Amino acid sequence: MAIVTAQRLVTIERHIAEQEHLHPHATGEFSRLLRDLMLAFRLIAREVSRAGLNDILGLTGTTNVYGEAVRKLDAYAHEVIVRAMEHGGHLCAMASEESDGLIALPPTRPRGKYILLFDPLDGSTNIDVNVTIGTIFSIYRRRDPALTTDATLEDVLRPGCEQVAAGYVCYGSSVTLVYSTGNGVDVFTYDPTLGEFFLTIEKLRIPRRGTHYSINEGNAKRWAPELQDYIDYLKTPSHDQHRPYSLRYVGSAVADVHRVLHYGGIFMYPADRANPSGKLRLMFEVNPLAFVTEQAGGRASNGCCRILDIRPESLRQRVPVFLGSPEDVAEAEAFLQGRHILQRLRTPEA
Ligand code: AHM
Ligand code: MG
C-alpha cells in the first residue's frame, strides 16, 4: 500500500527547507516561523484528538470580543499559538480572533519582520460533538523590514492580496494542513504515530465547477431576494443534469472550504437582515481562506468585489463571503448583481 499519494515522500520540514532554497536571499526567518507554527498545530491536534479524555470540552465561562461564548479548546489553542510564536523573534505583531487588538510580544525578545493573524479554533460550536474544526492563519511581511519595533495596527490592516502565506489545519477524520506561500497550494497529512506532517497533495487545483453548495440555509428568510433566487436556481433540475446541486454544510468554515477546494462548488456566508456584513471575519478567517482558494485556481468574492482587494478598516471587520470554483462564484455574483437572466438562458431548466 502506498504510504502517501504524492510521488515523493516529503515531510513538512523537508518541504519548508526545499522552498527556502528556491529563494537565494532567504535568511531562514520565514522557515523558522513556519516550524514554530507547526509545533503549535501538533499540540492542538493532540488535544483535539483526546477531547473527552482530557478536560478540554465545554465553556470557559467567558465571552470573546464578539460577545461569543469561549470554549476551553478555543482558549487552549489561542494560548498554545501565542506561546509557540511569541519568543521566536520572527514577529513584529500578532493578533487572534480570540483576543482584542494586537497581542503584546515579550519586551526582551527581538522583533522580526512578520505579522501573524490567526483564528485558533474555527467552528467552535462543533468542538464538543466531535465534528471537524480547524485553525486558520495568515502571514504578512511588514512594509519596512528594516524596522525593529513593534508593528502598529496600521501596519497590520492590509488587504489580503499582500499576504505572504496563509492556510489552515483541518482536524477531521485525519489532521490536514493546507497552505500556500503564493506558489500554489500544498496539502499535508499528519501521522500522529510519527508526529510528522507528510506532503499528500502537491499543487491542489479546485475544479472549475462543482455540484455542491454550502450555506446556512436556516437563514434563508433573511437573505436578499437575489440570493434566494440563486439558491433556488441551484436546486432546480437542469437539462444537462448538472443541477440540482447537493447541499453540504458542516458549520466549520475550514471543513466546508476544505471540501469545496477538493470537490468544487461554492461556500457562502452571505449578509442577511440580522448580519449586514455576514458573520465571518475578514482578517482572521476570510482573507486566508480566500488566498488559499485563489492559489488553488478558485475565486473569492464578497458578492461584487474580490475579497483580497478589500482594504480593512478594523481587525474585527466582517465581510460576506462567496468562494470556491471560479465558474460557480462568477455565477453567484451574476445573480447577486442582477445579471442572472443571461445565465439562465444559457442553462435552461428541465
Ligand atoms: P468561530 O470562529 O467562532 O467558530 O465562528 C465561525 C464559524 C465558521 O467556521 C462557520 O462557517 C460559521 O461560524 C458557522 O456559523 P453558523 O452557525 O451561523 O452557520
Ligand atoms: Mg472562526
PDB file of C-alpha atoms in Angstrom, residues 11-290:
ATOM      1  CA  THR A  11       7.864  15.770   5.425  1.00  0.00           C
ATOM      2  CA  ILE A  12       6.809  19.336   6.078  1.00  0.00           C
ATOM      3  CA  GLU A  13      10.304  20.035   7.427  1.00  0.00           C
ATOM      4  CA  ARG A  14      11.867  18.994   4.160  1.00  0.00           C
ATOM      5  CA  HIS A  15       9.261  20.877   2.153  1.00  0.00           C
ATOM      6  CA  ILE A  16       9.938  24.094   4.077  1.00  0.00           C
ATOM      7  CA  ALA A  17      13.704  23.651   3.525  1.00  0.00           C
ATOM      8  CA  GLU A  18      13.196  22.992  -0.209  1.00  0.00           C
ATOM      9  CA  GLN A  19      11.026  26.099  -0.538  1.00  0.00           C
ATOM     10  CA  GLU A  20      13.649  28.163   1.261  1.00  0.00           C
ATOM     11  CA  HIS A  21      16.309  27.075  -1.242  1.00  0.00           C
ATOM     12  CA  LEU A  22      14.165  28.476  -4.065  1.00  0.00           C
ATOM     13  CA  HIS A  23      14.836  31.945  -2.594  1.00  0.00           C
ATOM     14  CA  PRO A  24      18.609  32.519  -2.631  1.00  0.00           C
ATOM     15  CA  HIS A  25      18.338  35.615  -0.402  1.00  0.00           C
ATOM     16  CA  ALA A  26      16.180  33.930   2.251  1.00  0.00           C
ATOM     17  CA  THR A  27      17.502  34.399   5.784  1.00  0.00           C
ATOM     18  CA  GLY A  28      15.676  31.372   7.164  1.00  0.00           C
ATOM     19  CA  GLU A  29      13.453  33.567   9.363  1.00  0.00           C
ATOM     20  CA  PHE A  30      10.280  32.640   7.499  1.00  0.00           C
ATOM     21  CA  SER A  31      11.135  28.914   7.667  1.00  0.00           C
ATOM     22  CA  ARG A  32      11.694  29.144  11.401  1.00  0.00           C
ATOM     23  CA  LEU A  33       8.367  30.927  11.814  1.00  0.00           C
ATOM     24  CA  LEU A  34       6.600  28.130   9.927  1.00  0.00           C
ATOM     25  CA  ARG A  35       8.329  25.471  12.045  1.00  0.00           C
ATOM     26  CA  ASP A  36       7.179  27.192  15.250  1.00  0.00           C
ATOM     27  CA  LEU A  37       3.633  27.278  13.891  1.00  0.00           C
ATOM     28  CA  MET A  38       3.780  23.558  13.048  1.00  0.00           C
ATOM     29  CA  LEU A  39       4.688  22.819  16.658  1.00  0.00           C
ATOM     30  CA  ALA A  40       1.586  24.706  17.815  1.00  0.00           C
ATOM     31  CA  PHE A  41      -0.562  22.748  15.332  1.00  0.00           C
ATOM     32  CA  ARG A  42       0.820  19.439  16.616  1.00  0.00           C
ATOM     33  CA  LEU A  43      -0.014  20.402  20.189  1.00  0.00           C
ATOM     34  CA  ILE A  44      -3.550  21.474  19.254  1.00  0.00           C
ATOM     35  CA  ALA A  45      -4.061  18.297  17.184  1.00  0.00           C
ATOM     36  CA  ARG A  46      -3.043  16.198  20.185  1.00  0.00           C
ATOM     37  CA  GLU A  47      -5.605  17.832  22.479  1.00  0.00           C
ATOM     38  CA  VAL A  48      -8.349  17.729  19.817  1.00  0.00           C
ATOM     39  CA  SER A  49      -7.833  14.004  19.250  1.00  0.00           C
ATOM     40  CA  ARG A  50      -8.057  13.352  23.021  1.00  0.00           C
ATOM     41  CA  ALA A  51     -11.039  15.663  23.621  1.00  0.00           C
ATOM     42  CA  GLY A  52     -13.291  13.913  26.122  1.00  0.00           C
ATOM     43  CA  LEU A  53     -10.373  12.150  27.831  1.00  0.00           C
ATOM     44  CA  ASN A  54      -8.761  15.435  28.832  1.00  0.00           C
ATOM     45  CA  ASP A  55     -10.583  18.340  30.482  1.00  0.00           C
ATOM     46  CA  ILE A  56     -10.906  20.334  27.275  1.00  0.00           C
ATOM     47  CA  LEU A  57     -14.622  20.170  26.416  1.00  0.00           C
ATOM     48  CA  GLY A  58     -17.162  22.803  27.413  1.00  0.00           C
ATOM     49  CA  LEU A  59     -17.126  26.519  28.058  1.00  0.00           C
ATOM     50  CA  THR A  60     -14.638  28.677  29.932  1.00  0.00           C
ATOM     51  CA  GLY A  61     -17.486  30.860  31.215  1.00  0.00           C
ATOM     52  CA  THR A  62     -16.095  33.951  29.467  1.00  0.00           C
ATOM     53  CA  THR A  63     -17.024  35.691  26.203  1.00  0.00           C
ATOM     54  CA  ASN A  64     -14.686  36.964  23.480  1.00  0.00           C
ATOM     55  CA  VAL A  65     -14.553  40.402  21.822  1.00  0.00           C
ATOM     56  CA  TYR A  66     -17.524  39.470  19.607  1.00  0.00           C
ATOM     57  CA  GLY A  67     -19.656  38.507  22.616  1.00  0.00           C
ATOM     58  CA  GLU A  68     -19.409  34.794  21.735  1.00  0.00           C
ATOM     59  CA  ALA A  69     -19.000  32.150  24.467  1.00  0.00           C
ATOM     60  CA  VAL A  70     -15.375  30.965  24.645  1.00  0.00           C
ATOM     61  CA  ARG A  71     -14.839  27.202  24.777  1.00  0.00           C
ATOM     62  CA  LYS A  72     -11.928  25.629  26.609  1.00  0.00           C
ATOM     63  CA  LEU A  73     -10.397  24.415  23.358  1.00  0.00           C
ATOM     64  CA  ASP A  74     -10.654  27.944  21.857  1.00  0.00           C
ATOM     65  CA  ALA A  75      -8.712  29.285  24.819  1.00  0.00           C
ATOM     66  CA  TYR A  76      -6.189  26.421  24.761  1.00  0.00           C
ATOM     67  CA  ALA A  77      -5.494  26.774  21.026  1.00  0.00           C
ATOM     68  CA  HIS A  78      -5.090  30.558  21.372  1.00  0.00           C
ATOM     69  CA  GLU A  79      -2.669  30.124  24.255  1.00  0.00           C
ATOM     70  CA  VAL A  80      -0.614  27.438  22.505  1.00  0.00           C
ATOM     71  CA  ILE A  81      -0.138  29.532  19.363  1.00  0.00           C
ATOM     72  CA  VAL A  82       0.814  32.625  21.369  1.00  0.00           C
ATOM     73  CA  ARG A  83       3.322  30.639  23.465  1.00  0.00           C
ATOM     74  CA  ALA A  84       4.801  28.909  20.401  1.00  0.00           C
ATOM     75  CA  MET A  85       5.224  32.167  18.473  1.00  0.00           C
ATOM     76  CA  GLU A  86       5.969  34.967  20.924  1.00  0.00           C
ATOM     77  CA  HIS A  87       9.597  34.044  21.709  1.00  0.00           C
ATOM     78  CA  GLY A  88      10.744  33.159  18.184  1.00  0.00           C
ATOM     79  CA  GLY A  89      11.878  36.672  17.295  1.00  0.00           C
ATOM     80  CA  HIS A  90      10.227  36.370  13.845  1.00  0.00           C
ATOM     81  CA  LEU A  91       7.187  38.521  14.555  1.00  0.00           C
ATOM     82  CA  CYS A  92       6.587  42.240  14.960  1.00  0.00           C
ATOM     83  CA  ALA A  93       2.837  41.786  15.549  1.00  0.00           C
ATOM     84  CA  MET A  94       0.366  39.037  16.289  1.00  0.00           C
ATOM     85  CA  ALA A  95      -3.422  39.080  16.595  1.00  0.00           C
ATOM     86  CA  SER A  96      -6.010  36.400  17.299  1.00  0.00           C
ATOM     87  CA  GLU A  97      -9.746  36.166  16.752  1.00  0.00           C
ATOM     88  CA  GLU A  98      -9.984  35.291  20.440  1.00  0.00           C
ATOM     89  CA  SER A  99      -8.369  38.473  21.799  1.00  0.00           C
ATOM     90  CA  ASP A 100      -8.770  42.217  21.496  1.00  0.00           C
ATOM     91  CA  GLY A 101      -6.266  44.219  19.419  1.00  0.00           C
ATOM     92  CA  LEU A 102      -2.634  43.250  18.950  1.00  0.00           C
ATOM     93  CA  ILE A 103      -1.077  40.724  21.336  1.00  0.00           C
ATOM     94  CA  ALA A 104       1.878  42.182  23.250  1.00  0.00           C
ATOM     95  CA  LEU A 105       5.182  40.480  22.388  1.00  0.00           C
ATOM     96  CA  PRO A 106       7.745  39.916  25.173  1.00  0.00           C
ATOM     97  CA  PRO A 107       9.829  43.100  25.593  1.00  0.00           C
ATOM     98  CA  THR A 108      13.071  41.134  25.889  1.00  0.00           C
ATOM     99  CA  ARG A 109      12.826  39.370  22.527  1.00  0.00           C
ATOM    100  CA  PRO A 110      13.940  40.863  19.183  1.00  0.00           C
ATOM    101  CA  ARG A 111      11.295  41.871  16.639  1.00  0.00           C
ATOM    102  CA  GLY A 112      11.176  40.135  13.276  1.00  0.00           C
ATOM    103  CA  LYS A 113       9.600  41.261  10.024  1.00  0.00           C
ATOM    104  CA  TYR A 114       6.461  39.099  10.010  1.00  0.00           C
ATOM    105  CA  ILE A 115       2.894  39.661  11.184  1.00  0.00           C
ATOM    106  CA  LEU A 116       0.754  36.681  12.199  1.00  0.00           C
ATOM    107  CA  LEU A 117      -3.042  36.699  12.376  1.00  0.00           C
ATOM    108  CA  PHE A 118      -4.987  33.588  13.386  1.00  0.00           C
ATOM    109  CA  ASP A 119      -8.301  32.062  14.300  1.00  0.00           C
ATOM    110  CA  PRO A 120      -7.095  29.471  16.834  1.00  0.00           C
ATOM    111  CA  LEU A 121     -10.143  27.213  16.710  1.00  0.00           C
ATOM    112  CA  ASP A 122     -12.641  27.714  13.918  1.00  0.00           C
ATOM    113  CA  GLY A 123     -16.027  26.024  14.129  1.00  0.00           C
ATOM    114  CA  SER A 124     -16.306  26.378  17.903  1.00  0.00           C
ATOM    115  CA  THR A 125     -19.872  25.102  18.069  1.00  0.00           C
ATOM    116  CA  ASN A 126     -18.674  21.753  16.669  1.00  0.00           C
ATOM    117  CA  ILE A 127     -15.909  21.191  19.230  1.00  0.00           C
ATOM    118  CA  ASP A 128     -17.907  19.317  21.829  1.00  0.00           C
ATOM    119  CA  VAL A 129     -19.593  16.941  19.387  1.00  0.00           C
ATOM    120  CA  ASN A 130     -16.536  15.571  17.562  1.00  0.00           C
ATOM    121  CA  VAL A 131     -17.258  17.348  14.282  1.00  0.00           C
ATOM    122  CA  THR A 132     -14.439  18.755  12.143  1.00  0.00           C
ATOM    123  CA  ILE A 133     -12.903  22.020  13.333  1.00  0.00           C
ATOM    124  CA  GLY A 134      -9.849  23.989  12.236  1.00  0.00           C
ATOM    125  CA  THR A 135      -7.144  26.578  12.822  1.00  0.00           C
ATOM    126  CA  ILE A 136      -6.691  29.384  10.280  1.00  0.00           C
ATOM    127  CA  PHE A 137      -3.570  31.521   9.849  1.00  0.00           C
ATOM    128  CA  SER A 138      -2.432  34.466   7.781  1.00  0.00           C
ATOM    129  CA  ILE A 139       1.087  35.918   7.482  1.00  0.00           C
ATOM    130  CA  TYR A 140       2.163  39.352   6.212  1.00  0.00           C
ATOM    131  CA  ARG A 141       5.636  40.858   5.892  1.00  0.00           C
ATOM    132  CA  ARG A 142       5.897  44.312   7.464  1.00  0.00           C
ATOM    133  CA  ARG A 143       6.214  47.113   4.916  1.00  0.00           C
ATOM    134  CA  ASP A 144       9.618  48.267   6.168  1.00  0.00           C
ATOM    135  CA  PRO A 145      11.525  45.090   7.101  1.00  0.00           C
ATOM    136  CA  ALA A 146      14.431  47.145   8.465  1.00  0.00           C
ATOM    137  CA  LEU A 147      12.323  48.350  11.428  1.00  0.00           C
ATOM    138  CA  THR A 148      12.949  46.589  14.719  1.00  0.00           C
ATOM    139  CA  THR A 149       9.968  47.991  16.650  1.00  0.00           C
ATOM    140  CA  ASP A 150       6.509  46.519  17.175  1.00  0.00           C
ATOM    141  CA  ALA A 151       4.250  46.867  14.135  1.00  0.00           C
ATOM    142  CA  THR A 152       1.292  49.200  14.547  1.00  0.00           C
ATOM    143  CA  LEU A 153      -2.333  48.422  13.809  1.00  0.00           C
ATOM    144  CA  GLU A 154      -1.919  50.402  10.593  1.00  0.00           C
ATOM    145  CA  ASP A 155       0.914  48.019   9.508  1.00  0.00           C
ATOM    146  CA  VAL A 156      -1.404  45.083  10.194  1.00  0.00           C
ATOM    147  CA  LEU A 157      -4.562  46.319   8.432  1.00  0.00           C
ATOM    148  CA  ARG A 158      -3.549  45.372   4.904  1.00  0.00           C
ATOM    149  CA  PRO A 159      -5.521  43.856   2.031  1.00  0.00           C
ATOM    150  CA  GLY A 160      -5.394  40.069   1.745  1.00  0.00           C
ATOM    151  CA  CYS A 161      -3.508  40.215  -1.570  1.00  0.00           C
ATOM    152  CA  GLU A 162      -0.451  41.281   0.484  1.00  0.00           C
ATOM    153  CA  GLN A 163      -0.388  38.033   2.498  1.00  0.00           C
ATOM    154  CA  VAL A 164       2.916  36.178   2.029  1.00  0.00           C
ATOM    155  CA  ALA A 165       1.441  32.931   3.292  1.00  0.00           C
ATOM    156  CA  ALA A 166      -1.874  31.632   4.548  1.00  0.00           C
ATOM    157  CA  GLY A 167      -3.517  28.349   5.320  1.00  0.00           C
ATOM    158  CA  TYR A 168      -5.407  26.235   7.750  1.00  0.00           C
ATOM    159  CA  VAL A 169      -5.340  22.990   9.680  1.00  0.00           C
ATOM    160  CA  CYS A 170      -8.420  20.787   9.457  1.00  0.00           C
ATOM    161  CA  TYR A 171      -8.926  18.481  12.468  1.00  0.00           C
ATOM    162  CA  GLY A 172     -11.215  15.853  10.966  1.00  0.00           C
ATOM    163  CA  SER A 173     -11.052  12.142  10.254  1.00  0.00           C
ATOM    164  CA  SER A 174      -7.361  12.942   9.808  1.00  0.00           C
ATOM    165  CA  VAL A 175      -5.438  16.130  10.540  1.00  0.00           C
ATOM    166  CA  THR A 176      -4.642  18.017   7.359  1.00  0.00           C
ATOM    167  CA  LEU A 177      -2.537  21.125   6.883  1.00  0.00           C
ATOM    168  CA  VAL A 178      -3.250  23.145   3.750  1.00  0.00           C
ATOM    169  CA  TYR A 179      -1.172  26.208   2.971  1.00  0.00           C
ATOM    170  CA  SER A 180       0.238  28.437   0.301  1.00  0.00           C
ATOM    171  CA  THR A 181       3.165  30.817   0.139  1.00  0.00           C
ATOM    172  CA  GLY A 182       1.856  32.260  -3.124  1.00  0.00           C
ATOM    173  CA  ASN A 183       3.099  29.447  -5.324  1.00  0.00           C
ATOM    174  CA  GLY A 184       0.109  27.098  -5.367  1.00  0.00           C
ATOM    175  CA  VAL A 185      -1.427  25.100  -2.525  1.00  0.00           C
ATOM    176  CA  ASP A 186       0.125  22.057  -0.887  1.00  0.00           C
ATOM    177  CA  VAL A 187      -1.680  19.627   1.385  1.00  0.00           C
ATOM    178  CA  PHE A 188      -0.034  17.693   4.245  1.00  0.00           C
ATOM    179  CA  THR A 189      -1.493  14.896   6.347  1.00  0.00           C
ATOM    180  CA  TYR A 190      -0.436  14.349   9.940  1.00  0.00           C
ATOM    181  CA  ASP A 191       0.814  10.966  11.100  1.00  0.00           C
ATOM    182  CA  PRO A 192       0.246  11.055  14.880  1.00  0.00           C
ATOM    183  CA  THR A 193       2.426   7.991  15.467  1.00  0.00           C
ATOM    184  CA  LEU A 194       5.442   9.750  13.934  1.00  0.00           C
ATOM    185  CA  GLY A 195       4.441  13.318  14.861  1.00  0.00           C
ATOM    186  CA  GLU A 196       5.064  14.352  11.247  1.00  0.00           C
ATOM    187  CA  PHE A 197       3.083  16.102   8.538  1.00  0.00           C
ATOM    188  CA  PHE A 198       3.639  14.401   5.146  1.00  0.00           C
ATOM    189  CA  LEU A 199       3.021  16.034   1.784  1.00  0.00           C
ATOM    190  CA  THR A 200      -0.022  14.274   0.345  1.00  0.00           C
ATOM    191  CA  ILE A 201      -1.178  16.601  -2.453  1.00  0.00           C
ATOM    192  CA  GLU A 202       1.224  18.844  -4.330  1.00  0.00           C
ATOM    193  CA  LYS A 203      -0.334  21.882  -6.048  1.00  0.00           C
ATOM    194  CA  LEU A 204      -4.005  21.235  -5.285  1.00  0.00           C
ATOM    195  CA  ARG A 205      -6.338  22.549  -8.028  1.00  0.00           C
ATOM    196  CA  ILE A 206     -10.020  23.276  -7.445  1.00  0.00           C
ATOM    197  CA  PRO A 207     -12.424  22.024 -10.166  1.00  0.00           C
ATOM    198  CA  ARG A 208     -13.674  24.844 -12.439  1.00  0.00           C
ATOM    199  CA  ARG A 209     -17.257  23.985 -11.425  1.00  0.00           C
ATOM    200  CA  GLY A 210     -18.763  21.751  -8.780  1.00  0.00           C
ATOM    201  CA  THR A 211     -22.070  20.196  -7.846  1.00  0.00           C
ATOM    202  CA  HIS A 212     -22.275  21.187  -4.170  1.00  0.00           C
ATOM    203  CA  TYR A 213     -23.278  24.351  -2.369  1.00  0.00           C
ATOM    204  CA  SER A 214     -22.569  25.149   1.260  1.00  0.00           C
ATOM    205  CA  ILE A 215     -24.546  27.758   3.198  1.00  0.00           C
ATOM    206  CA  ASN A 216     -26.540  28.014   6.426  1.00  0.00           C
ATOM    207  CA  GLU A 217     -29.959  27.719   4.803  1.00  0.00           C
ATOM    208  CA  GLY A 218     -31.652  28.292   8.146  1.00  0.00           C
ATOM    209  CA  ASN A 219     -31.087  31.995   7.488  1.00  0.00           C
ATOM    210  CA  ALA A 220     -32.852  31.901   4.087  1.00  0.00           C
ATOM    211  CA  LYS A 221     -35.808  34.088   5.108  1.00  0.00           C
ATOM    212  CA  ARG A 222     -33.382  36.875   5.991  1.00  0.00           C
ATOM    213  CA  TRP A 223     -31.484  36.803   2.680  1.00  0.00           C
ATOM    214  CA  ALA A 224     -31.738  39.317  -0.140  1.00  0.00           C
ATOM    215  CA  PRO A 225     -34.144  38.156  -2.900  1.00  0.00           C
ATOM    216  CA  GLU A 226     -31.223  37.890  -5.378  1.00  0.00           C
ATOM    217  CA  LEU A 227     -29.526  35.328  -3.130  1.00  0.00           C
ATOM    218  CA  GLN A 228     -32.781  33.435  -2.635  1.00  0.00           C
ATOM    219  CA  ASP A 229     -33.089  33.287  -6.454  1.00  0.00           C
ATOM    220  CA  TYR A 230     -29.557  31.934  -6.789  1.00  0.00           C
ATOM    221  CA  ILE A 231     -30.114  29.171  -4.232  1.00  0.00           C
ATOM    222  CA  ASP A 232     -33.454  28.292  -5.898  1.00  0.00           C
ATOM    223  CA  TYR A 233     -31.603  28.088  -9.216  1.00  0.00           C
ATOM    224  CA  LEU A 234     -29.008  25.684  -7.750  1.00  0.00           C
ATOM    225  CA  LYS A 235     -31.857  23.452  -6.544  1.00  0.00           C
ATOM    226  CA  THR A 236     -33.733  23.471  -9.851  1.00  0.00           C
ATOM    227  CA  PRO A 237     -33.029  20.461 -12.131  1.00  0.00           C
ATOM    228  CA  SER A 238     -31.425  21.395 -15.473  1.00  0.00           C
ATOM    229  CA  HIS A 239     -31.478  19.626 -18.862  1.00  0.00           C
ATOM    230  CA  ASP A 240     -27.730  18.977 -18.721  1.00  0.00           C
ATOM    231  CA  GLN A 241     -28.315  17.237 -15.354  1.00  0.00           C
ATOM    232  CA  HIS A 242     -25.743  19.464 -13.726  1.00  0.00           C
ATOM    233  CA  ARG A 243     -28.383  20.757 -11.329  1.00  0.00           C
ATOM    234  CA  PRO A 244     -29.788  20.275  -8.744  1.00  0.00           C
ATOM    235  CA  TYR A 245     -26.718  20.853  -6.633  1.00  0.00           C
ATOM    236  CA  SER A 246     -26.360  18.961  -3.351  1.00  0.00           C
ATOM    237  CA  LEU A 247     -26.200  20.828  -0.062  1.00  0.00           C
ATOM    238  CA  ARG A 248     -23.299  20.172   2.319  1.00  0.00           C
ATOM    239  CA  TYR A 249     -22.887  22.364   5.402  1.00  0.00           C
ATOM    240  CA  VAL A 250     -20.751  21.493   8.427  1.00  0.00           C
ATOM    241  CA  GLY A 251     -20.785  24.902  10.120  1.00  0.00           C
ATOM    242  CA  SER A 252     -16.971  24.970  10.416  1.00  0.00           C
ATOM    243  CA  ALA A 253     -15.696  27.215   7.620  1.00  0.00           C
ATOM    244  CA  VAL A 254     -12.441  25.246   7.449  1.00  0.00           C
ATOM    245  CA  ALA A 255     -14.274  21.963   6.840  1.00  0.00           C
ATOM    246  CA  ASP A 256     -16.706  23.462   4.326  1.00  0.00           C
ATOM    247  CA  VAL A 257     -13.944  25.239   2.388  1.00  0.00           C
ATOM    248  CA  HIS A 258     -11.717  22.139   2.507  1.00  0.00           C
ATOM    249  CA  ARG A 259     -14.447  20.115   0.793  1.00  0.00           C
ATOM    250  CA  VAL A 260     -15.030  22.812  -1.807  1.00  0.00           C
ATOM    251  CA  LEU A 261     -11.299  23.006  -2.611  1.00  0.00           C
ATOM    252  CA  HIS A 262     -11.240  19.275  -3.344  1.00  0.00           C
ATOM    253  CA  TYR A 263     -14.619  18.672  -4.996  1.00  0.00           C
ATOM    254  CA  GLY A 264     -15.507  22.126  -6.282  1.00  0.00           C
ATOM    255  CA  GLY A 265     -18.722  24.083  -5.776  1.00  0.00           C
ATOM    256  CA  ILE A 266     -19.352  27.116  -3.634  1.00  0.00           C
ATOM    257  CA  PHE A 267     -19.130  28.048   0.045  1.00  0.00           C
ATOM    258  CA  MET A 268     -21.143  31.070   1.181  1.00  0.00           C
ATOM    259  CA  TYR A 269     -21.624  33.082   4.329  1.00  0.00           C
ATOM    260  CA  PRO A 270     -23.680  35.976   2.994  1.00  0.00           C
ATOM    261  CA  ALA A 271     -25.013  39.160   4.524  1.00  0.00           C
ATOM    262  CA  ASP A 272     -28.552  38.888   5.823  1.00  0.00           C
ATOM    263  CA  ARG A 273     -31.020  41.140   7.610  1.00  0.00           C
ATOM    264  CA  ALA A 274     -29.606  40.210  11.030  1.00  0.00           C
ATOM    265  CA  ASN A 275     -25.918  40.297   9.957  1.00  0.00           C
ATOM    266  CA  PRO A 276     -25.493  43.061   7.370  1.00  0.00           C
ATOM    267  CA  SER A 277     -21.815  42.155   6.804  1.00  0.00           C
ATOM    268  CA  GLY A 278     -22.202  38.411   7.210  1.00  0.00           C
ATOM    269  CA  LYS A 279     -20.576  36.586  10.104  1.00  0.00           C
ATOM    270  CA  LEU A 280     -17.038  35.694   9.110  1.00  0.00           C
ATOM    271  CA  ARG A 281     -14.076  37.884   9.988  1.00  0.00           C
ATOM    272  CA  LEU A 282     -12.067  39.338   7.129  1.00  0.00           C
ATOM    273  CA  MET A 283      -8.641  39.351   8.785  1.00  0.00           C
ATOM    274  CA  PHE A 284      -8.804  36.076  10.707  1.00  0.00           C
ATOM    275  CA  GLU A 285     -10.911  33.787   8.525  1.00  0.00           C
ATOM    276  CA  VAL A 286     -11.843  35.178   5.147  1.00  0.00           C
ATOM    277  CA  ASN A 287      -8.567  36.592   3.789  1.00  0.00           C
ATOM    278  CA  PRO A 288      -6.538  33.431   4.474  1.00  0.00           C
ATOM    279  CA  LEU A 289      -9.263  31.156   3.070  1.00  0.00           C
ATOM    280  CA  ALA A 290      -9.613  33.447   0.038  1.00  0.00           C
TER     281      ALA A 290
END
